[in-house]
Amino acid sequence: MTGSSKVMSPCEALERVRAWQASGKKVVFSNGCFDLLHAGHVEYLTAARKLGDVLVIGLNSDASVRRLKGPSRPVCCETDRATVLSALEVVDLLTLFDEDTPEELIGTLLPDILVKGADWAVERIAGARAVLEHGGAVLTLPLLEGRSTSGIIEKIIQLSSQSAHCSGTI
């Protein structure tokens, strides 16, 4: 995977989460594809980290991203995405999951706070039920308007096609 000590297997992540919780730390969990990291991601992750003492990220594997987003995704492989995310100061631990949702991972880790973007209704958030039944909280955070990986990809495609069209007219 990567050389970062923040990137762990789900089993290692469970040990670390339990140790943090045993020492009284509040564990915040969020997840996503994080294909092309942008300002919206950074603001979201920074706000999520402020909700507790440590921030754990569940990162969709490449296979999971392909099933969710289509055959042209991810743009960046899981190793690169993990490297970039784990380099962020606000991220304390990162683990990959191969399923379509992190429900099983969340049910195992049982964070104190589960966080997603405000575009998710709490009842639709994978793992919410397990966290709530365990006495935790499920929260949504506002998203930075106009920032999305899909939007960035669309803009690149649009600019690329404009460039290709223009290069034929000299």
mmCIF file of C-alpha atoms in Angstrom:
data_model
loop_
_atom_site.group_PDB
_atom_site.id
_atom_site.type_symbol
_atom_site.label_atom_id
_atom_site.label_comp_id
_atom_site.label_asym_id
_atom_site.label_seq_id
_atom_site.Cartn_x
_atom_site.Cartn_y
_atom_site.Cartn_z
ATOM 1 C CA MET A 1 0.000 0.000 0.000
ATOM 2 C CA THR A 2 1.821 3.177 1.109
ATOM 3 C CA GLY A 3 4.657 3.877 3.461
ATOM 4 C CA SER A 4 2.425 5.910 5.761
ATOM 5 C CA SER A 5 1.988 4.593 9.271
ATOM 6 C CA LYS A 6 -1.553 5.989 9.110
ATOM 7 C CA VAL A 7 -2.640 3.418 6.495
ATOM 8 C CA MET A 8 -3.711 0.175 8.168
ATOM 9 C CA SER A 9 -5.599 -3.010 7.517
ATOM 10 C CA PRO A 10 -9.109 -3.155 8.997
ATOM 11 C CA CYS A 11 -7.793 -5.429 11.801
ATOM 12 C CA GLU A 12 -5.002 -2.994 12.666
ATOM 13 C CA ALA A 13 -7.503 -0.134 12.490
ATOM 14 C CA LEU A 14 -9.776 -1.929 14.964
ATOM 15 C CA GLU A 15 -6.919 -2.312 17.449
ATOM 16 C CA ARG A 16 -5.985 1.365 17.124
ATOM 17 C CA VAL A 17 -9.610 2.570 17.416
ATOM 18 C CA ARG A 18 -10.208 0.443 20.532
ATOM 19 C CA ALA A 19 -6.972 1.762 22.098
ATOM 20 C CA TRP A 20 -8.000 5.365 21.389
ATOM 21 C CA GLN A 21 -11.455 4.788 22.824
ATOM 22 C CA ALA A 22 -10.018 3.036 25.902
ATOM 23 C CA SER A 23 -7.870 6.114 26.525
ATOM 24 C CA GLY A 24 -10.975 8.331 26.384
ATOM 25 C CA LYS A 25 -10.495 9.707 22.873
ATOM 26 C CA LYS A 26 -13.543 10.417 20.727
ATOM 27 C CA VAL A 27 -13.215 8.658 17.361
ATOM 28 C CA VAL A 28 -14.778 10.262 14.270
ATOM 29 C CA PHE A 29 -15.246 8.158 11.122
ATOM 30 C CA SER A 30 -15.974 9.189 7.556
ATOM 31 C CA ASN A 31 -15.605 7.442 4.245
ATOM 32 C CA GLY A 32 -15.506 7.997 0.537
ATOM 33 C CA CYS A 33 -13.738 7.491 -2.773
ATOM 34 C CA PHE A 34 -11.666 10.703 -2.545
ATOM 35 C CA ASP A 35 -10.632 10.213 -6.165
ATOM 36 C CA LEU A 36 -9.336 13.703 -6.914
ATOM 37 C CA LEU A 37 -8.765 15.533 -3.646
ATOM 38 C CA HIS A 38 -10.100 19.110 -3.794
ATOM 39 C CA ALA A 39 -10.871 22.044 -1.485
ATOM 40 C CA GLY A 40 -14.311 20.632 -0.669
ATOM 41 C CA HIS A 41 -12.723 17.450 0.654
ATOM 42 C CA VAL A 42 -10.174 19.364 2.719
ATOM 43 C CA GLU A 43 -12.803 21.615 4.315
ATOM 44 C CA TYR A 44 -15.089 18.646 4.993
ATOM 45 C CA LEU A 45 -12.323 16.534 6.561
ATOM 46 C CA THR A 46 -11.114 19.474 8.652
ATOM 47 C CA ALA A 47 -14.639 20.039 9.996
ATOM 48 C CA ALA A 48 -15.077 16.295 10.651
ATOM 49 C CA ARG A 49 -11.810 16.123 12.609
ATOM 50 C CA LYS A 50 -12.938 19.007 14.852
ATOM 51 C CA LEU A 51 -15.870 16.881 16.046
ATOM 52 C CA GLY A 52 -13.584 14.552 18.006
ATOM 53 C CA ASP A 53 -10.038 13.671 18.927
ATOM 54 C CA VAL A 54 -9.109 11.471 15.969
ATOM 55 C CA LEU A 55 -10.371 11.055 12.413
ATOM 56 C CA VAL A 56 -10.547 7.631 10.766
ATOM 57 C CA ILE A 57 -11.178 7.391 7.033
ATOM 58 C CA GLY A 58 -12.653 4.381 5.260
ATOM 59 C CA LEU A 59 -11.435 4.561 1.659
ATOM 60 C CA ASN A 60 -13.221 2.717 -1.151
ATOM 61 C CA SER A 61 -10.881 0.286 -2.934
ATOM 62 C CA ASP A 62 -10.421 0.631 -6.691
ATOM 63 C CA ALA A 63 -12.870 -2.232 -7.321
ATOM 64 C CA SER A 64 -15.448 -0.593 -5.069
ATOM 65 C CA VAL A 65 -15.063 2.775 -6.839
ATOM 66 C CA ARG A 66 -15.472 1.112 -10.252
ATOM 67 C CA ARG A 67 -18.714 -0.556 -9.154
ATOM 68 C CA LEU A 68 -20.057 2.720 -7.761
ATOM 69 C CA LYS A 69 -18.793 5.246 -10.320
ATOM 70 C CA GLY A 70 -18.303 3.236 -13.504
ATOM 71 C CA PRO A 71 -15.431 1.714 -15.479
ATOM 72 C CA SER A 72 -13.572 4.993 -16.026
ATOM 73 C CA ARG A 73 -13.113 5.525 -12.290
ATOM 74 C CA PRO A 74 -11.165 5.850 -10.162
ATOM 75 C CA VAL A 75 -8.869 8.329 -11.880
ATOM 76 C CA CYS A 76 -6.259 7.794 -9.152
ATOM 77 C CA CYS A 77 -5.481 4.293 -7.864
ATOM 78 C CA GLU A 78 -6.171 3.348 -4.230
ATOM 79 C CA THR A 79 -2.481 3.510 -3.318
ATOM 80 C CA ASP A 80 -2.209 7.089 -4.576
ATOM 81 C CA ARG A 81 -5.499 8.122 -2.977
ATOM 82 C CA ALA A 82 -4.397 6.605 0.349
ATOM 83 C CA THR A 83 -1.014 8.351 0.114
ATOM 84 C CA VAL A 84 -2.567 11.765 -0.505
ATOM 85 C CA LEU A 85 -5.267 11.417 2.180
ATOM 86 C CA SER A 86 -2.893 10.068 4.810
ATOM 87 C CA ALA A 87 -0.591 13.037 4.205
ATOM 88 C CA LEU A 88 -3.310 15.361 5.515
ATOM 89 C CA GLU A 89 -2.676 16.396 9.098
ATOM 90 C CA VAL A 90 -6.364 16.035 9.996
ATOM 91 C CA VAL A 91 -6.428 12.336 9.035
ATOM 92 C CA ASP A 92 -5.221 10.085 11.849
ATOM 93 C CA LEU A 93 -5.903 6.657 10.323
ATOM 94 C CA LEU A 94 -6.992 5.315 6.959
ATOM 95 C CA THR A 95 -8.199 1.852 6.002
ATOM 96 C CA LEU A 96 -9.536 0.507 2.726
ATOM 97 C CA PHE A 97 -12.727 -1.449 2.194
ATOM 98 C CA ASP A 98 -13.710 -3.433 -0.880
ATOM 99 C CA GLU A 99 -17.492 -3.556 -0.395
ATOM 100 C CA ASP A 100 -19.884 -1.065 -2.027
ATOM 101 C CA THR A 101 -20.509 0.535 1.373
ATOM 102 C CA PRO A 102 -18.459 0.700 4.583
ATOM 103 C CA GLU A 103 -21.341 -0.735 6.621
ATOM 104 C CA GLU A 104 -19.412 -3.815 7.754
ATOM 105 C CA LEU A 105 -16.281 -1.784 8.538
ATOM 106 C CA ILE A 106 -18.272 0.756 10.563
ATOM 107 C CA GLY A 107 -20.096 -2.026 12.398
ATOM 108 C CA THR A 108 -16.726 -3.468 13.367
ATOM 109 C CA LEU A 109 -14.967 -0.221 14.305
ATOM 110 C CA LEU A 110 -17.999 1.367 16.018
ATOM 111 C CA PRO A 111 -16.738 4.952 16.007
ATOM 112 C CA ASP A 112 -18.164 7.479 18.449
ATOM 113 C CA ILE A 113 -19.230 9.785 15.622
ATOM 114 C CA LEU A 114 -20.051 8.856 12.023
ATOM 115 C CA VAL A 115 -19.943 11.782 9.590
ATOM 116 C CA LYS A 116 -21.055 12.248 5.980
ATOM 117 C CA GLY A 117 -21.766 15.240 3.778
ATOM 118 C CA ALA A 118 -25.075 17.067 4.003
ATOM 119 C CA ASP A 119 -26.089 15.499 0.689
ATOM 120 C CA TRP A 120 -26.764 12.303 2.671
ATOM 121 C CA ALA A 121 -29.913 11.772 4.740
ATOM 122 C CA VAL A 122 -28.960 10.215 8.082
ATOM 123 C CA GLU A 123 -31.228 7.221 7.482
ATOM 124 C CA ARG A 124 -29.345 6.477 4.221
ATOM 125 C CA ILE A 125 -25.847 6.602 5.743
ATOM 126 C CA ALA A 126 -24.195 3.180 5.748
ATOM 127 C CA GLY A 127 -23.359 2.107 9.289
ATOM 128 C CA ALA A 128 -25.587 4.704 10.947
ATOM 129 C CA ARG A 129 -27.770 2.145 12.672
ATOM 130 C CA ALA A 130 -24.813 0.312 14.258
ATOM 131 C CA VAL A 131 -23.260 3.571 15.500
ATOM 132 C CA LEU A 132 -26.553 4.826 16.948
ATOM 133 C CA GLU A 133 -27.292 1.471 18.604
ATOM 134 C CA HIS A 134 -23.847 1.605 20.181
ATOM 135 C CA GLY A 135 -24.582 5.041 21.684
ATOM 136 C CA GLY A 136 -22.706 7.046 19.069
ATOM 137 C CA ALA A 137 -23.810 9.977 16.938
ATOM 138 C CA VAL A 138 -24.388 10.305 13.198
ATOM 139 C CA LEU A 139 -23.885 13.790 11.783
ATOM 140 C CA THR A 140 -23.880 15.491 8.414
ATOM 141 C CA LEU A 141 -21.658 18.408 7.482
ATOM 142 C CA PRO A 142 -22.237 21.111 4.880
ATOM 143 C CA LEU A 143 -20.366 20.750 1.613
ATOM 144 C CA LEU A 144 -18.359 23.469 -0.094
ATOM 145 C CA GLU A 145 -20.600 24.648 -2.913
ATOM 146 C CA GLY A 146 -19.561 23.836 -6.467
ATOM 147 C CA ARG A 147 -16.776 21.389 -5.572
ATOM 148 C CA SER A 148 -16.971 17.771 -6.664
ATOM 149 C CA THR A 149 -14.677 15.200 -8.212
ATOM 150 C CA SER A 150 -17.251 14.482 -10.932
ATOM 151 C CA GLY A 151 -17.417 18.211 -11.709
ATOM 152 C CA ILE A 152 -13.622 18.418 -12.003
ATOM 153 C CA ILE A 153 -13.551 15.412 -14.321
ATOM 154 C CA GLU A 154 -16.327 16.896 -16.491
ATOM 155 C CA LYS A 155 -14.432 20.191 -16.737
ATOM 156 C CA ILE A 156 -11.218 18.404 -17.774
ATOM 157 C CA ILE A 157 -13.110 16.453 -20.452
ATOM 158 C CA GLN A 158 -14.789 19.625 -21.678
ATOM 159 C CA LEU A 159 -11.513 21.555 -21.834
ATOM 160 C CA SER A 160 -9.808 18.616 -23.533
ATOM 161 C CA SER A 161 -12.476 18.382 -26.226
ATOM 162 C CA GLN A 162 -12.363 22.155 -26.770
ATOM 163 C CA SER A 163 -8.597 21.990 -27.104
ATOM 164 C CA ALA A 164 -8.812 19.108 -29.565
ATOM 165 C CA HIS A 165 -11.432 20.989 -31.579
ATOM 166 C CA CYS A 166 -9.407 24.202 -31.599
ATOM 167 C CA SER A 167 -6.119 22.509 -32.515
ATOM 168 C CA GLY A 168 -7.606 21.497 -35.875
ATOM 169 C CA THR A 169 -8.314 25.126 -36.840
ATOM 170 C CA ILE A 170 -5.159 27.037 -37.704
#
